Short mmCIF file of C-alpha atoms and ligand atoms in Angstrom, two decimals:
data_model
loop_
_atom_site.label_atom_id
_atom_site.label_comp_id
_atom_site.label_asym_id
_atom_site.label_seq_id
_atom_site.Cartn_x
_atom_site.Cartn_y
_atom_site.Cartn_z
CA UNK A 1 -105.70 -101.27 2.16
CA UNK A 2 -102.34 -101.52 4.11
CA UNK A 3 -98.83 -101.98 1.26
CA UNK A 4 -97.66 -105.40 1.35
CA UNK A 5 -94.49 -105.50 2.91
CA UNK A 6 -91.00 -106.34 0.40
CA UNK A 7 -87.48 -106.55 1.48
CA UNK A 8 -85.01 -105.40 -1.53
CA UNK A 9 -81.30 -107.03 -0.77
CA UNK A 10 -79.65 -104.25 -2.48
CA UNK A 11 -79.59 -101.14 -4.19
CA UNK A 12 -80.86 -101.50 -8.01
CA UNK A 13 -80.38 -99.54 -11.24
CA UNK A 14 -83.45 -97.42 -12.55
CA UNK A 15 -86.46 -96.57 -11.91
CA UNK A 16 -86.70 -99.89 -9.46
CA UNK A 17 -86.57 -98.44 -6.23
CA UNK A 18 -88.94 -95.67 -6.53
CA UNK A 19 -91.52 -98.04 -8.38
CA UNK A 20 -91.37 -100.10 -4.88
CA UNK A 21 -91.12 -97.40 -2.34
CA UNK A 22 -94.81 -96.39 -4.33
CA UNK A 23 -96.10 -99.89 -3.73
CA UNK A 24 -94.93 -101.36 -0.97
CA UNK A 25 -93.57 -101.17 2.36
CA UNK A 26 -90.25 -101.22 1.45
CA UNK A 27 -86.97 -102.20 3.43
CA UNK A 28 -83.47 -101.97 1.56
CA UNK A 29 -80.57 -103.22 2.73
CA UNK A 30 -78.66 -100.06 2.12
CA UNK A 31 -75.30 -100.63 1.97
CA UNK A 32 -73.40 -101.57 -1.29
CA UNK A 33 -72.39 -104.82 -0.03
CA UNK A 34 -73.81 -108.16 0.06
CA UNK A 35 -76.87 -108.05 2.92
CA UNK A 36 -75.87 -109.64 5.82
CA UNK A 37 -77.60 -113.01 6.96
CA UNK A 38 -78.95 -111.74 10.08
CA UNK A 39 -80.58 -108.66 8.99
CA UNK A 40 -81.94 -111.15 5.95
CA UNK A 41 -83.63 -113.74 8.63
CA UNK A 42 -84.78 -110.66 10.80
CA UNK A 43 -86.61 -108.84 8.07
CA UNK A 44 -87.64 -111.90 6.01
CA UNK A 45 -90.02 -112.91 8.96
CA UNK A 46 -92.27 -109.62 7.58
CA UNK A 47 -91.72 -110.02 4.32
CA UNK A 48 -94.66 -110.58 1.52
CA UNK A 49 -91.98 -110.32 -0.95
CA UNK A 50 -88.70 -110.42 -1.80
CA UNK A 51 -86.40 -108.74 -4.33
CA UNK A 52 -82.79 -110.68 -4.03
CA UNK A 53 -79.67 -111.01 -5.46
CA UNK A 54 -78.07 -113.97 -7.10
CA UNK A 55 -75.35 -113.49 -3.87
CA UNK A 56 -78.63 -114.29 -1.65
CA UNK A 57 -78.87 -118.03 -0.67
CA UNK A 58 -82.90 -118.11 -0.23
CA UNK A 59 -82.78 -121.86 1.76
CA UNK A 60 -85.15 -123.71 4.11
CA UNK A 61 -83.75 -121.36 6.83
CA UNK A 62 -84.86 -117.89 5.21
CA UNK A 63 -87.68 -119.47 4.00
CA UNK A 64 -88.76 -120.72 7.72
CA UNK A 65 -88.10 -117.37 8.52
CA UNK A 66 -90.52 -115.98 6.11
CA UNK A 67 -93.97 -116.85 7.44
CA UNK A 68 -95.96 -114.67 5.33
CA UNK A 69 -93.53 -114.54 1.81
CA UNK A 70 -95.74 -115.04 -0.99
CA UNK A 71 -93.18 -114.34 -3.69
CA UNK A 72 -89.19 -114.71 -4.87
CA UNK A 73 -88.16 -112.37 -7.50
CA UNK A 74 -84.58 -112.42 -8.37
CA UNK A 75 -82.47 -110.04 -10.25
CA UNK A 76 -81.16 -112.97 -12.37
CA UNK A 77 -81.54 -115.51 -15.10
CA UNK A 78 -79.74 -118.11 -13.04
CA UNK A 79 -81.73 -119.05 -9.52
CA UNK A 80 -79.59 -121.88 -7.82
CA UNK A 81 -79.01 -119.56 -4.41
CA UNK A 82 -82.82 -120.50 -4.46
CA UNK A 83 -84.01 -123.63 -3.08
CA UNK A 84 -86.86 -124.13 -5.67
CA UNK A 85 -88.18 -127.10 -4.43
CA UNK A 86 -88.73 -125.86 -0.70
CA UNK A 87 -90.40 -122.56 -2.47
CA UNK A 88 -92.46 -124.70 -4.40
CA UNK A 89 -93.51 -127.02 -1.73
CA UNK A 90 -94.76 -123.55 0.05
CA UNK A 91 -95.97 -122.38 -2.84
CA UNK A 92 -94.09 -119.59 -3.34
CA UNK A 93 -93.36 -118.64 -7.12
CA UNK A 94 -89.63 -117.99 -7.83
CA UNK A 95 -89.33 -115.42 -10.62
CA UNK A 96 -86.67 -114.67 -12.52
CA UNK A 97 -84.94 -112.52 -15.42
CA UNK A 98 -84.30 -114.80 -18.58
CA UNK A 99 -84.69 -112.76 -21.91
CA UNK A 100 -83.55 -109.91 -21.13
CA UNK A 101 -79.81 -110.17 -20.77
CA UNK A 102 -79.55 -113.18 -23.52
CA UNK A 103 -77.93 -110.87 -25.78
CA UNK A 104 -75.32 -109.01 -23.88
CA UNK A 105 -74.33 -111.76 -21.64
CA UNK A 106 -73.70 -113.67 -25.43
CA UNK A 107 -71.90 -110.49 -26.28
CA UNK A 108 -69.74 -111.13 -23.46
CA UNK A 109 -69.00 -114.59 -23.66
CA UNK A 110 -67.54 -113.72 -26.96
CA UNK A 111 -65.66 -110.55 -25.65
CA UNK A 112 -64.08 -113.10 -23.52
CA UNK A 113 -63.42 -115.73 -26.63
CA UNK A 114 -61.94 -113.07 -28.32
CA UNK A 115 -59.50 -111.83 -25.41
CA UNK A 116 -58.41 -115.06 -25.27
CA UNK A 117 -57.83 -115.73 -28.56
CA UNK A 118 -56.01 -112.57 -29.41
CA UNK A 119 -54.28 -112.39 -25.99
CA UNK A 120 -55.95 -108.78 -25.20
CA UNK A 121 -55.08 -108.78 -21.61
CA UNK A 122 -51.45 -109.89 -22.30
CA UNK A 123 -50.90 -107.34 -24.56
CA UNK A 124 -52.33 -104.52 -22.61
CA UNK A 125 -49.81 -105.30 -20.19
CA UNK A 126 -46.59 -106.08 -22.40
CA UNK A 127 -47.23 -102.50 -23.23
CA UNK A 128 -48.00 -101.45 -19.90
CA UNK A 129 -45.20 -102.84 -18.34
CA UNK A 130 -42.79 -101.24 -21.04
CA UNK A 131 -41.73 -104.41 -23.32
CA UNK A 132 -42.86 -102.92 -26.35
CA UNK A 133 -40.11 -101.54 -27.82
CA UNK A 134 -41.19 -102.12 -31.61
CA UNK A 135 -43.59 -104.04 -34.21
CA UNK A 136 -42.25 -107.44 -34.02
CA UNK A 137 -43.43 -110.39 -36.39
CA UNK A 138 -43.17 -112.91 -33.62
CA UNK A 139 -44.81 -110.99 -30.32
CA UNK A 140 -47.64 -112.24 -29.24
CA UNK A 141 -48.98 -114.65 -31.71
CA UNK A 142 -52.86 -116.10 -31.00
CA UNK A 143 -55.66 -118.13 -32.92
CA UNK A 144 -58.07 -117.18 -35.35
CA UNK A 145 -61.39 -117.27 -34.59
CA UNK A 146 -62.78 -117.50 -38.78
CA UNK A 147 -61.96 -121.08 -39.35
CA UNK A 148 -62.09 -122.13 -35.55
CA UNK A 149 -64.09 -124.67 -34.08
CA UNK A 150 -66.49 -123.47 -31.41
CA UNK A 151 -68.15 -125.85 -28.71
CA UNK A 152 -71.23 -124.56 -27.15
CA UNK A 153 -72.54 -126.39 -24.22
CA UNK A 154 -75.68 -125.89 -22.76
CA UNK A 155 -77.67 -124.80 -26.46
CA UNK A 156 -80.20 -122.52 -24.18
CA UNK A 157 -80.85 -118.70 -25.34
CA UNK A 158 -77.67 -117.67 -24.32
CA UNK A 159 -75.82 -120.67 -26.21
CA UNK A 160 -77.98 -120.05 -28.99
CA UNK A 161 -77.28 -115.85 -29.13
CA UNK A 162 -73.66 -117.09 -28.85
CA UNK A 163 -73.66 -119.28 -32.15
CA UNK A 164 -75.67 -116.67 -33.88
CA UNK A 165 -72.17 -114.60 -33.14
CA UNK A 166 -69.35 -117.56 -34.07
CA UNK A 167 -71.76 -117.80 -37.34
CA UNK A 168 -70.74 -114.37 -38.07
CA UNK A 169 -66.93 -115.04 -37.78
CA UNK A 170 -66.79 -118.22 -39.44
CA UNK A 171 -66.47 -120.72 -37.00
CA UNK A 172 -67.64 -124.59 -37.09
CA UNK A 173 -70.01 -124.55 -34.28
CA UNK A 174 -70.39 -127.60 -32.24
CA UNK A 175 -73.31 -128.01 -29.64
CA UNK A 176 -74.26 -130.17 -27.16
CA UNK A 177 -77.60 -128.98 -25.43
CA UNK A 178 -76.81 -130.67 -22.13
CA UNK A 179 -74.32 -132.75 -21.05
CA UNK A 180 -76.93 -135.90 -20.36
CA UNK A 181 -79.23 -135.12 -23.44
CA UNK A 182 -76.46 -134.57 -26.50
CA UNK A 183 -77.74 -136.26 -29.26
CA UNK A 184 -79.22 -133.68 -31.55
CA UNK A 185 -80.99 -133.28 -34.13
CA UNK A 186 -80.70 -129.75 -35.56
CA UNK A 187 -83.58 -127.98 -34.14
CA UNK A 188 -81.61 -125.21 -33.71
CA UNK A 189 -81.16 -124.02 -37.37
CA UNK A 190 -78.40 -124.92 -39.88
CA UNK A 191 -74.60 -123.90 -38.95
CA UNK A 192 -75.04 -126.13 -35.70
CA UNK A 193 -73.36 -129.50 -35.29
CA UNK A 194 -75.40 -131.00 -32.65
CA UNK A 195 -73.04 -133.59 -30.60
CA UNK A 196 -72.19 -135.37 -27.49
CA UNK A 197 -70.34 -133.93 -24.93
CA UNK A 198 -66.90 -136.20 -25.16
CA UNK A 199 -67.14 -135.26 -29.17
CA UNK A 200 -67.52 -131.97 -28.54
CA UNK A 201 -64.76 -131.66 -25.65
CA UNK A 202 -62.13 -132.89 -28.35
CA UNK A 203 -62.86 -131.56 -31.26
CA UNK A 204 -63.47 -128.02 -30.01
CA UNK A 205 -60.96 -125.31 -30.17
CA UNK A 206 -62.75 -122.88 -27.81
CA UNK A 207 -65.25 -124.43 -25.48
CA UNK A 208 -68.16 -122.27 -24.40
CA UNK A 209 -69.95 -122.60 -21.27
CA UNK A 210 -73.82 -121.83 -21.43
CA UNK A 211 -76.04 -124.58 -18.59
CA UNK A 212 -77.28 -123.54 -15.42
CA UNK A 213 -76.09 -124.94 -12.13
CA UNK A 214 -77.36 -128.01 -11.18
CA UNK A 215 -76.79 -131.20 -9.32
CA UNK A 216 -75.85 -132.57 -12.97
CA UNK A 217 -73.73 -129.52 -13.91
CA UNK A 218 -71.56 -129.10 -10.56
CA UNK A 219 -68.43 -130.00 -11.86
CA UNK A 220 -69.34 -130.91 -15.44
CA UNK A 221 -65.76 -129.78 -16.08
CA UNK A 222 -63.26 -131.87 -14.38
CA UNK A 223 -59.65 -133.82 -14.50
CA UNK A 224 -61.30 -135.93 -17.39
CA UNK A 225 -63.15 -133.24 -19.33
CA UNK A 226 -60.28 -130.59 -19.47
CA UNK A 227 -57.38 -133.55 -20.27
CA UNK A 228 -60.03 -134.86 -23.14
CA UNK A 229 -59.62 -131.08 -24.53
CA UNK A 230 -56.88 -129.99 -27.04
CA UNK A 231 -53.85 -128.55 -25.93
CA UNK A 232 -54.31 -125.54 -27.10
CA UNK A 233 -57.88 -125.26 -26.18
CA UNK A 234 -60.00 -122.70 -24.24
CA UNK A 235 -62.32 -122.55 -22.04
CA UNK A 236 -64.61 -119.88 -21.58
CA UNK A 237 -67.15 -119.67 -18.49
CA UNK A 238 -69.96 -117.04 -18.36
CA UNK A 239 -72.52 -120.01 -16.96
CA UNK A 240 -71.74 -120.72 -12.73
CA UNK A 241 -68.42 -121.04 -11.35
CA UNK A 242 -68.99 -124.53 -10.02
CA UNK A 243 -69.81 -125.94 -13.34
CA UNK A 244 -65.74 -125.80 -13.45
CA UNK A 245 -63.82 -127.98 -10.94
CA UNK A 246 -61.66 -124.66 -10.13
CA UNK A 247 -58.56 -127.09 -8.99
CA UNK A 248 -58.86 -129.30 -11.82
CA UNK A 249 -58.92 -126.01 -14.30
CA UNK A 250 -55.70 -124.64 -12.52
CA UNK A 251 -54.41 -128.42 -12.78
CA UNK A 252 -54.98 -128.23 -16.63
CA UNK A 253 -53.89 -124.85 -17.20
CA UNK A 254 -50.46 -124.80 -14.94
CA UNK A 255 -49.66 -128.18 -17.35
CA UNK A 256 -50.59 -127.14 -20.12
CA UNK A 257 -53.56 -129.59 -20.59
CA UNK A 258 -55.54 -126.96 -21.91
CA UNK A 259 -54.02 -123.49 -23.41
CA UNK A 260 -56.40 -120.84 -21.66
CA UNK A 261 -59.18 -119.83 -19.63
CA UNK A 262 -61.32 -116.87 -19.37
CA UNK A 263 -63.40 -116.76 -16.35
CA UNK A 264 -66.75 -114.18 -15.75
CA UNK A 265 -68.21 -116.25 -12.87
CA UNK A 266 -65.59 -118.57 -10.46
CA UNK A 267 -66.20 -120.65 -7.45
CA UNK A 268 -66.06 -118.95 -4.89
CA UNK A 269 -67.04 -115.60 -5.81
CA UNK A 270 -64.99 -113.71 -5.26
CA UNK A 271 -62.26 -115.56 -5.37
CA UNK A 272 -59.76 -115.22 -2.47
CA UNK A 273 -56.43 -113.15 -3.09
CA UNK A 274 -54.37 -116.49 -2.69
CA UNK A 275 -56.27 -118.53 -4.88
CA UNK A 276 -53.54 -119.98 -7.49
CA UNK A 277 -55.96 -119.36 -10.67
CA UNK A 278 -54.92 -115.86 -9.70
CA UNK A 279 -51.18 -116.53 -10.69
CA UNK A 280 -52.10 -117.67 -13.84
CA UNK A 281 -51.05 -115.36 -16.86
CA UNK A 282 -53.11 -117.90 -18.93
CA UNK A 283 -55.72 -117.41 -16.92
CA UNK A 284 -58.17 -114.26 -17.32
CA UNK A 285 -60.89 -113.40 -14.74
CA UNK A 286 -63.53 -110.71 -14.46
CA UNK A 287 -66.03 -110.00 -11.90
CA UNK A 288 -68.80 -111.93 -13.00
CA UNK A 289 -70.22 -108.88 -15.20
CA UNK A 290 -71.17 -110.43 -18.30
CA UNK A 291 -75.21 -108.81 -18.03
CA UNK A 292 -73.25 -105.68 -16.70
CA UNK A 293 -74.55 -103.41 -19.59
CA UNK A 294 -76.11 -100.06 -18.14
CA UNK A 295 -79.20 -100.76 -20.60
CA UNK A 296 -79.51 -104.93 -19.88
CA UNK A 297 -79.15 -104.02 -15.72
CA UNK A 298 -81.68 -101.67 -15.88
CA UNK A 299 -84.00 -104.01 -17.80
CA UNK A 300 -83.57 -106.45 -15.70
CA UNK A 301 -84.20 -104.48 -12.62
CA UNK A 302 -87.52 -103.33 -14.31
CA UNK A 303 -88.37 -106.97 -14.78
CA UNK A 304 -87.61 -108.44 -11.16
CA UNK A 305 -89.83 -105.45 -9.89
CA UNK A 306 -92.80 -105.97 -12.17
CA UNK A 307 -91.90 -109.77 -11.25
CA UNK A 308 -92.15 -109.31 -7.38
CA UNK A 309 -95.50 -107.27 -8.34
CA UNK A 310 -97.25 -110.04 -10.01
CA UNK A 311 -96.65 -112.19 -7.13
CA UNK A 312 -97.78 -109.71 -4.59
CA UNK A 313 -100.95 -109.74 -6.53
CA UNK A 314 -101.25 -113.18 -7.02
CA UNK A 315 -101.05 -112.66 -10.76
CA UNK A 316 -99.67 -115.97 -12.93
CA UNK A 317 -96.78 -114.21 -15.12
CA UNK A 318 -94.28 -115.59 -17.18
CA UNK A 319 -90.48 -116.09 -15.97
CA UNK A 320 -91.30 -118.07 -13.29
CA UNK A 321 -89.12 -120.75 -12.58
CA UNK A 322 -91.49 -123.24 -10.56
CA UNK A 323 -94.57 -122.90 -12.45
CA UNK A 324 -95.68 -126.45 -10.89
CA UNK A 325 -96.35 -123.96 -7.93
CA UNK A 326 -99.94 -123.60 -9.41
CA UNK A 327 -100.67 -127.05 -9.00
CA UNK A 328 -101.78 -128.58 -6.13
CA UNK A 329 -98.73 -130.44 -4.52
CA UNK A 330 -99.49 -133.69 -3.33
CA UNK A 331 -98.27 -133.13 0.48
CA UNK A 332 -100.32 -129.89 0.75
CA UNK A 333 -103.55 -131.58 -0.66
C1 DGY B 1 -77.59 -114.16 -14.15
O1 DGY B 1 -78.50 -113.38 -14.47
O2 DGY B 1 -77.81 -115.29 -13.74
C2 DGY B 1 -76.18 -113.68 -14.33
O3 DGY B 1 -75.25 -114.52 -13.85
C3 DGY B 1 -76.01 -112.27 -13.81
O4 DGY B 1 -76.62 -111.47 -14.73
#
């Protein structure tokens, strides 16, 4: 029986690569860079599978291009570079990697609450830079976290591991699930005021960042949102960069609408060298790396292969994220 054929967008941690090169007729993009377009249409047209990246945009024109693709499996929790619907409407399951990197991402988002806080970054480079000449009562003063209000929205697993975390430092936790549906009851266990998302936007003195990207979420942060926050608020984004309105933010933050921002994920990514959030000291911004354990990448590698496996075979697994694909859709009956 001949492999099925699988394209693999880039190199992955682990045990991954082997596991595939066993199974499958495998083609890797093989440079450490994001794969190029072209070589994506020209190898997607042989492909039974695909392994891709979250930097992949998967859209009706790959997915004309791949006649034969029976499966998406992406090395993600998040999947808007895929265009769900068309998969679905070819019935193509879209797999993805939720579970898995709940905890560290959470982890990170609260890394980042605490730099900001605490003013980490500045501080590394008031020393670097030579300023510290001794201990000083007034130098860089920040917030408490114990005794802080924290605003989660978007109460999914990662919003949830990240209350778990604030309930360990004392914080008032505020929640909204989603934006549209914010009404709560407390389903999620006590220590969680559930609340809508104007209450939670001012009364919050970090806001936390936890939806996927969606037509509703695309600029769920705006003018209005950020100059509804405190003053000395701040914003923390581990979600999508375009759940931010990245001018608006740099708006907020250059006039002191808001206090502080600490960005994993931006829109674009990465962001150009001239883009002003860059010349913000009030501003901090990492590579979008909050899953970036060694353990939680490898994991998740591990699950987008077994992932792209199932679907070669056919089987019905969970983390799919169109299971209406095993329905019959209505244009294909
Ligand atoms: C995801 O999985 O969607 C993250 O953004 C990267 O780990």
């Amino acid at each position: 029986m001949p492999k099925p054929s699988a394209l693999l967008t880039r190199a992955i941690p682990g045990p991954g690569i082997e596991l595939l090169q066993q199974k499958c007729d495998l083609i890797i993009w093989d440079k450490d860079s994001v794969a190029s377009r072209d070589w994506l249409l020209e190898h997607i047209a042989h492909a039974d599978g695909i392994l891709c990246l979250l930097t992949d945009s998967i859209d009706t024109v790959v997915l004309d291009a791949g006649k034969s693709l029976r499966v998406v499996s992406t090395m993600a929790v998040g999947y808007d570079n895929i265009h769900v619907t068309e998969c679905t409407r070819r019935g193509i399951p879209v797999r993805h990697t939720p579970g898995v990197l709940t905890e560290t991402t959470a982890d990170f988002a609260f890394a980042l609450l605490m730099t900001a806080a605490r003013r980490i970054v500045e501080g590394d480079s008031y020393v670097k830079q030579g300023h510290w000449q001794s201990w000083s009562p007034t130098v860089l003063l920040g917030h408490d976290l114990h005794g802080g209000t924290l605003g989660i929205v978007g109460l999914g697993r990662i919003g949830q591991a990240v209350a778990k975390r604030a309930q360990g430092f004392g914080m008032r936790i505020l929640a909204c699930r989603s934006p549209s549906q914010s009404h709560g009851k407390n389903e999620n266990g006590p220590g969680i005021e559930h609340v809508d998302f104007s209450t939670l936007l001012a009364e919050s003195d970090f806001v936390s960042l936890h939806v996927p990207l969606t037509k509703e979420t695309r600029h769920l942060v705006g003018h209005a949102e950020l100059r509804s926050m405190k003053h000395t608020a701040m914003l923390i984004n581990t979600a999508r960069g375009p759940v931010v309105d990245s001018q608006a933010l740099y708006h907020a933050l250059s006039h002191g609408e808001i206090a502080y921002a600490a960005l994993d994920v931006t829109d674009p990514e990465p962001l150009p060298s001239d883009d002003p959030l860059l010349s913000l000291s009030n501003c901090v911004i990492v590579p979008h790396i909050a899953s970036a354990s060694i353990a939680t990448r490898g994991k998740m590698a591990v699950v987008a292969v077994e992932n792209l496996f199932a679907g070669l075979a056919g089987a019905r697994l969970p983390y799919c994220a169109n299971p209406e694909v095993y329905q019959p859709q209505p244009d294909l009956i």
